[in-house]
Coordinates of C-alpha atoms in Angstrom, one line a residue:
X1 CA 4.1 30.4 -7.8
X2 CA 2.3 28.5 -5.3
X3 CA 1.4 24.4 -5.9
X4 CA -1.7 23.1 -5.3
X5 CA -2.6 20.0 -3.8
X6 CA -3.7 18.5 -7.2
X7 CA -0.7 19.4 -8.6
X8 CA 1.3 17.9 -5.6
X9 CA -0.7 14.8 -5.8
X10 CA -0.1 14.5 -9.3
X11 CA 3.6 14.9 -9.1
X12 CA 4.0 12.5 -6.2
X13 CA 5.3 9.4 -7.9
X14 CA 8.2 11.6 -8.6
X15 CA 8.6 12.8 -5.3
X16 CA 8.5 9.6 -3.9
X17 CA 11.0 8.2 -6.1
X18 CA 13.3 11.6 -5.2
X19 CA 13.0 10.8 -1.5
X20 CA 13.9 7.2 -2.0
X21 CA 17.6 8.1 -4.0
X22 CA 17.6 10.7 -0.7
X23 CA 17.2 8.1 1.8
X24 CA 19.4 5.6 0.0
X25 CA 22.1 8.5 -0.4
X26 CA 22.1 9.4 3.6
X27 CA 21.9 5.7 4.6
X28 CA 24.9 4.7 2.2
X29 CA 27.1 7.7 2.9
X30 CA 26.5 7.3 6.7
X31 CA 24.8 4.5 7.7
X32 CA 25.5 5.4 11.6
X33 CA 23.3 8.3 11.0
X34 CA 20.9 6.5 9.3
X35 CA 20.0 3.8 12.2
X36 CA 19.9 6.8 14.4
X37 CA 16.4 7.7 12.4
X38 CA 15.0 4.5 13.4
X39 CA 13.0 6.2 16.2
X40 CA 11.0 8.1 13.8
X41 CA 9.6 5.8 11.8
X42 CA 6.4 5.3 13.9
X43 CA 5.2 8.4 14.7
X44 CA 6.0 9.8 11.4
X45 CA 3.8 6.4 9.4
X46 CA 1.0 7.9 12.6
X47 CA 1.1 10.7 11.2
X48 CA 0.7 9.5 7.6
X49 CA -2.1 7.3 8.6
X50 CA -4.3 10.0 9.9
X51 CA -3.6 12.2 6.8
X52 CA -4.5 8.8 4.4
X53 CA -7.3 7.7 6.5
X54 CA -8.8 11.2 6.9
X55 CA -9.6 11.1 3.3
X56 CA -11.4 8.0 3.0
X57 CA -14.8 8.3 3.1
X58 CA -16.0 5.8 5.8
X59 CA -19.3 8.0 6.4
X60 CA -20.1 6.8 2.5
X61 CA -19.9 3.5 3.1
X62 CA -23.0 2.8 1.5
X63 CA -22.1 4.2 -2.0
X64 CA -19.1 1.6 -2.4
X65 CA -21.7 -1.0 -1.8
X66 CA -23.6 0.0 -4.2
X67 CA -21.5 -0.7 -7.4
X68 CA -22.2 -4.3 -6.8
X69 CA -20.2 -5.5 -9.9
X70 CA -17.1 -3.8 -8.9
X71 CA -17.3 -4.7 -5.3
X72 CA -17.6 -7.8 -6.2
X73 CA -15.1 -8.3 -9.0
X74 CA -12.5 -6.3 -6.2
X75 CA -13.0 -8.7 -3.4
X76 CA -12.6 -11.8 -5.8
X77 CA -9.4 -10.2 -7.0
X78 CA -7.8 -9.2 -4.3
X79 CA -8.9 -11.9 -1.8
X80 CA -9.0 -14.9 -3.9
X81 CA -7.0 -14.1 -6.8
X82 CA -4.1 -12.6 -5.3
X83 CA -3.5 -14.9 -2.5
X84 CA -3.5 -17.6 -5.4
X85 CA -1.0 -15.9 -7.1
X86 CA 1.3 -15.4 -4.4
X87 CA 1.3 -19.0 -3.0
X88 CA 2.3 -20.1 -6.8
X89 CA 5.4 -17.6 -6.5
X90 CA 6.6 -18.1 -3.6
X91 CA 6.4 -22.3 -4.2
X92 CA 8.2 -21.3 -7.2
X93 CA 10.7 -19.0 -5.5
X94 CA 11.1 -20.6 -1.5
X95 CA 12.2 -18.3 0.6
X96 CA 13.0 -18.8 4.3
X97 CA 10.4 -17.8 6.9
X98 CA 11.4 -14.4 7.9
X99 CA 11.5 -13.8 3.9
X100 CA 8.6 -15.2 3.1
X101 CA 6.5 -13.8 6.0
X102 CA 7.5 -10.1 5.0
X103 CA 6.4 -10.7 0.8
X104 CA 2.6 -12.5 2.3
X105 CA 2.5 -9.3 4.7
X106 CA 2.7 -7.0 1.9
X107 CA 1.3 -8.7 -1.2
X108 CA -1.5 -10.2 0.4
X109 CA -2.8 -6.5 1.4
X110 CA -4.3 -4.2 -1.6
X111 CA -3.1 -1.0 -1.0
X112 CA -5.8 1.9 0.3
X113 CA -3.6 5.2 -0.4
X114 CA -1.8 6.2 -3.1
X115 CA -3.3 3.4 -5.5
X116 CA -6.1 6.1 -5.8
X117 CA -4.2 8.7 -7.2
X118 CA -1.9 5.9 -9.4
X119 CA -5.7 4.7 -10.8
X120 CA -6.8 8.6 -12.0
X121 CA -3.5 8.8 -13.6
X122 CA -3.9 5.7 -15.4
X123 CA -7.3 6.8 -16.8
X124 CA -9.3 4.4 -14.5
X125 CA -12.7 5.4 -12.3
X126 CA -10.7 7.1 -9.3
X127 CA -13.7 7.7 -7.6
X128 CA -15.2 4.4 -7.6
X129 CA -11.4 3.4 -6.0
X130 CA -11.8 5.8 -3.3
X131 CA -15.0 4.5 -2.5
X132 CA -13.8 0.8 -2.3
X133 CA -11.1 1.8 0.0
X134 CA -13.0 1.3 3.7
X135 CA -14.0 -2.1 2.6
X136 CA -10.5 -2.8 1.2
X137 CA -9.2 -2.0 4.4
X138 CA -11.3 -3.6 7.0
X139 CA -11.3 -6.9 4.8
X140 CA -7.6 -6.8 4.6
X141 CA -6.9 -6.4 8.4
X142 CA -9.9 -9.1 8.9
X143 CA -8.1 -11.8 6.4
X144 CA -4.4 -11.1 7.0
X145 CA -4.1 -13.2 10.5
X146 CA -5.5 -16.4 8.7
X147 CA -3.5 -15.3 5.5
X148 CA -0.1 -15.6 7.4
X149 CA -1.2 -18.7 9.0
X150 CA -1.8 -20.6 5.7
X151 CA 1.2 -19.2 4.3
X152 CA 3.6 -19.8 7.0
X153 CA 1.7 -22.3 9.8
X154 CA 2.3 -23.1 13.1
X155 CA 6.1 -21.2 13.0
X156 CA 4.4 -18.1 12.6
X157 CA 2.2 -18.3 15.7
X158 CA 5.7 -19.1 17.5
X159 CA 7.4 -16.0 16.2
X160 CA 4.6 -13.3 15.9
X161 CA 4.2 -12.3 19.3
X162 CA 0.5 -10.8 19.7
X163 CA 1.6 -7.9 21.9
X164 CA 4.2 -6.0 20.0
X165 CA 2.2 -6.9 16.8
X166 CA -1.2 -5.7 18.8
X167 CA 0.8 -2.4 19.9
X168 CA 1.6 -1.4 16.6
X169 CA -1.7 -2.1 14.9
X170 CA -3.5 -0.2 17.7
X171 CA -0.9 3.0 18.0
X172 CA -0.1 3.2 14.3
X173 CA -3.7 1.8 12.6
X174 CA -6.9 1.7 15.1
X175 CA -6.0 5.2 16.7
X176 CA -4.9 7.5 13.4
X177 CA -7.9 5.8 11.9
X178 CA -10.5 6.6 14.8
X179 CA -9.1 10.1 14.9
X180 CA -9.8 10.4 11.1
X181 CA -13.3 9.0 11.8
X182 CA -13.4 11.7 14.5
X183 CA -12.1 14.4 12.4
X184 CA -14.9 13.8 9.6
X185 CA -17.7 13.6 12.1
X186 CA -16.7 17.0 13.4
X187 CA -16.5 18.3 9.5
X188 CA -20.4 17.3 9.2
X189 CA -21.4 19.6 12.2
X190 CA -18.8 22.0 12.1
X191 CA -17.4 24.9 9.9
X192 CA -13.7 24.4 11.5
X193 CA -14.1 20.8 11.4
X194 CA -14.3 21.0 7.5
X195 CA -11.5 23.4 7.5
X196 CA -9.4 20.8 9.8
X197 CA -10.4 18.0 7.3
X198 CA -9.6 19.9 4.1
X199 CA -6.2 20.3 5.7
X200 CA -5.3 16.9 6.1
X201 CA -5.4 16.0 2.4
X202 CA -2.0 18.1 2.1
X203 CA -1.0 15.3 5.2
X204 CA 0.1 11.9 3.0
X205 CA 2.5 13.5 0.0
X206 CA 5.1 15.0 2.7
X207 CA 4.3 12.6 5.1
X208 CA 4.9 9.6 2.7
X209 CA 7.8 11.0 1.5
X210 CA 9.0 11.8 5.1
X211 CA 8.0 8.1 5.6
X212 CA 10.1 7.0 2.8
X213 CA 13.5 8.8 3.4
X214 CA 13.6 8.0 6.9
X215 CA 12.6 4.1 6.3
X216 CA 14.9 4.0 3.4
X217 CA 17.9 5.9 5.2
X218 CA 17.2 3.6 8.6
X219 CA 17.2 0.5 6.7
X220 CA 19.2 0.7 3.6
X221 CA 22.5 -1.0 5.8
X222 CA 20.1 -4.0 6.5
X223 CA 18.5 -4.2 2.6
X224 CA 22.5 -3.8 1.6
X225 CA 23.5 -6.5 3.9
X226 CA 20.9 -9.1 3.2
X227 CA 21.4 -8.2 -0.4
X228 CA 21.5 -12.2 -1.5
X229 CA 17.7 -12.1 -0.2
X230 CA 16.6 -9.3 -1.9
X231 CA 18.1 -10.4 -4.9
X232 CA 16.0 -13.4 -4.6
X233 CA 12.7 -11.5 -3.5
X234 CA 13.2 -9.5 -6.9
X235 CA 11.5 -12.0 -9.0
X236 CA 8.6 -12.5 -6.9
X237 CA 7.7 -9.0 -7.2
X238 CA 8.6 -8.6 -10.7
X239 CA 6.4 -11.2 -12.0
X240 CA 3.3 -10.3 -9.3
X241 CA 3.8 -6.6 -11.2
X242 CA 3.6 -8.6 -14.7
X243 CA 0.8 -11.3 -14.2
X244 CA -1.6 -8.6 -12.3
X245 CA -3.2 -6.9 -15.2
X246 CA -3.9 -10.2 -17.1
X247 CA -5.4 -12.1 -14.1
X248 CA -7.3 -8.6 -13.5
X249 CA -8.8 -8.2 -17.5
X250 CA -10.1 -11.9 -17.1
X251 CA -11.9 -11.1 -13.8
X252 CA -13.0 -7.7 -15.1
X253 CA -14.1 -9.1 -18.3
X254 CA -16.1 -11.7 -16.2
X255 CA -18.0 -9.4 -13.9
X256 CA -18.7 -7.2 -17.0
X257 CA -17.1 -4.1 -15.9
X258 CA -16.8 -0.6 -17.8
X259 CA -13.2 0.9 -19.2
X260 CA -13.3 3.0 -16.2
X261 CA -13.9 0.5 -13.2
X262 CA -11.8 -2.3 -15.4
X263 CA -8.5 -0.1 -15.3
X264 CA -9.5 1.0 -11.4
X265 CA -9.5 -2.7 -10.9
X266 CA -5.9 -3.5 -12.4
X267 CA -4.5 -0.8 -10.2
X268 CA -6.0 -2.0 -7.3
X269 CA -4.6 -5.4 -7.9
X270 CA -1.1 -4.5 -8.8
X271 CA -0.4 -1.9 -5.8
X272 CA 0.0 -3.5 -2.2
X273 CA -0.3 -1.9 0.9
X274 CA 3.8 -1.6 2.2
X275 CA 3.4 1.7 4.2
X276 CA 0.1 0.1 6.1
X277 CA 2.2 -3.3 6.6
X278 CA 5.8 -1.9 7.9
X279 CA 4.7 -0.8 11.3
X280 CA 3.4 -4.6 11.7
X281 CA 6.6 -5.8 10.3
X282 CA 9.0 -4.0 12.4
X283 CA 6.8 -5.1 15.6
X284 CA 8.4 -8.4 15.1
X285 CA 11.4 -9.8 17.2
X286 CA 14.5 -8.1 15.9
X287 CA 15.9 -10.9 13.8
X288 CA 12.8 -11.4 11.7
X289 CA 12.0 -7.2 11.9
X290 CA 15.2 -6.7 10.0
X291 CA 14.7 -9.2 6.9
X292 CA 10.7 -8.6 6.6
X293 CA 11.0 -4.9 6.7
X294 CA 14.0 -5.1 4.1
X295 CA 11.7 -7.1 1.6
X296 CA 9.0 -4.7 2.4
X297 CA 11.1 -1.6 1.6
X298 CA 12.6 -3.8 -1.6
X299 CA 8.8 -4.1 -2.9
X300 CA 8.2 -0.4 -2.5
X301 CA 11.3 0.1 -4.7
X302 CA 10.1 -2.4 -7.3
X303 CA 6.4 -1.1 -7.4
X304 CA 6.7 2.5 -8.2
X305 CA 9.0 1.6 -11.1
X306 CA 6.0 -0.8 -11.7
X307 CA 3.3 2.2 -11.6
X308 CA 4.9 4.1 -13.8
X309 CA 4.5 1.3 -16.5
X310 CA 0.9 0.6 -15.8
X311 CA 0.1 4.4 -15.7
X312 CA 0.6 4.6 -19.9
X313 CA 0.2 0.4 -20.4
X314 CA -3.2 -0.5 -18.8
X315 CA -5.4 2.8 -21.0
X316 CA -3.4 2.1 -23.9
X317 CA -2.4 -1.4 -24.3
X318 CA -4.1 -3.4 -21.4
X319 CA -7.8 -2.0 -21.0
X320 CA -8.1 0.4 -24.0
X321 CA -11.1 2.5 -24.5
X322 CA -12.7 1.2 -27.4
X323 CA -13.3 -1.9 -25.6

């Protein structure tokens, strides 16, 4: 019997957390084999890219305006809110800069992929999610320098070097996304073009997964060996996972949203962008690539455990429907 995309997308949580124990599995048993995947982490998250940005609809970007309420309640959260959040943890938890530059990079950044799905599950307003995502995005890429620089300061400008960082946002951001643009241009005047476009939504489960293994496989020896900071990482992300759906009822409740857009909103809040993130991360210099993209990977790890909590919490206990 033959799945369907629906069906794959609905299953992916599990498939993701399948290909993690498979990555962990080759990179523990044979770490040398592992590193050697290192080389296919950026053209497989390329890849991925496309496939995620292909099915966001930047040609509608008028119709995520248009819910005012939520717009505005998901730029307050995830612009204003979350960045207050995280400066609180992390003053309660220092970290060193390396550390603390990979948790900003990936819990300053709302995820624009799989939070879509996560928010359908979950019983919340999918569509209104999907919508959101172009702005999501483009704020998130627009904010992020001057995020890092009020996080970190001047040592950040001293390690990031613009080039590599530049290379990777271009190669594995700017050009799957104006190929995506490209691809759903053609779909408006083309009969193949739609056929092209309907077959890059089966793109982002494999490729994600694919994304995962490798990542996981290629840098489980690093996570293992800079295990003292990843222990100390853990309650950052813990308690973002926890404190997220409270700080995102209050802002819901206050911009008057529906069940529906109220539940889309606590997903949004609670899921962060690591996929997106990692290719910038591993564009630092090697010492401070290693550590950031272990915390990244850690946070991964933490937040699908996380997801699968919210999915049966936020309709039933945290935004329930006879509010």
């Amino acid at each position: 019997m033959s799945m369907t995309r629906e069906q794959l997308e609905n299953h992916q949580i599990w498939i993701y957390v399948f290909s993690l124990m498979i990555g962990g599995l080759l990179g523990f048993t044979n770490e040398e084999f592992g590193a050697t995947l290192d080389w296919m982490i950026s053209p497989l998250i390329a890849i991925l890219m496309y496939g995620m940005f292909a099915q966001i609809p930047f040609l509608k970007l008028r119709e995520a305006i248009s819910n005012l309420k939520f717009m505005g309640a998901l730029l307050v959260g995830n612009f204003i809110a979350v960045p207050m959040i995280v400066w609180i943890l992390t003053a309660l938890f220092p970290q060193s800069a390396p550390v603390l530059l990979g948790v900003c990079l990936v819990l300053l950044t709302p995820c624009i992929d799989y939070v879509i799905v996560f928010t359908q599950l979950g019983k919340g307003n999918e569509k209104l999610m999907l919508a959101a995502t172009p702005i999501l995005f483009v704020v998130q890429m627009m904010l992020l320098p001057l995020y890092l620089w009020l996080f970190i300061g001047e040592e950040m400008v001293g390690i990031v070097q613009v080039e590599p960082f530049l290379e990777a946002f271009l190669l594995l951001i700017v050009l799957p996304l104006i190929i995506a643009v490209i691809t759903q241009l053609w779909a408006k005047k083309n009969e193949r073009g739609e056929k092209v476009l309907e077959s890059t939504a089966w793109l982002p489960v494999p490729f994600m997964a694919l994304v995962l293994i490798v990542v996981v496989a290629s840098q489980i020896g690093k996570v293992y060996s800079d295990f003292d900071v990843i222990v100390r990482v853990m309650p950052i992300y813990i308690l973002f996972l926890i404190i997220m759906p409270v700080v995102s009822r209050l802002i819901g409740l206050t911009f008057k949203l529906d069940t529906g857009a109220g539940r889309a909103l606590i997903f949004s809040m609670g899921t962060r962008n690591s996929l997106v993130v990692l290719p910038l991360a591993l564009a630092l210099p090697a010492s401070w690539a290693t550590i950031a993209a272990a915390v990244i990977v850690t946070q991964t790890m933490v937040e699908l455990v996380g997801e699968l909590i919210y999915m049966k919490a936020v309709p039933y206990l945290i935004w329930r429907n006879r509010e």
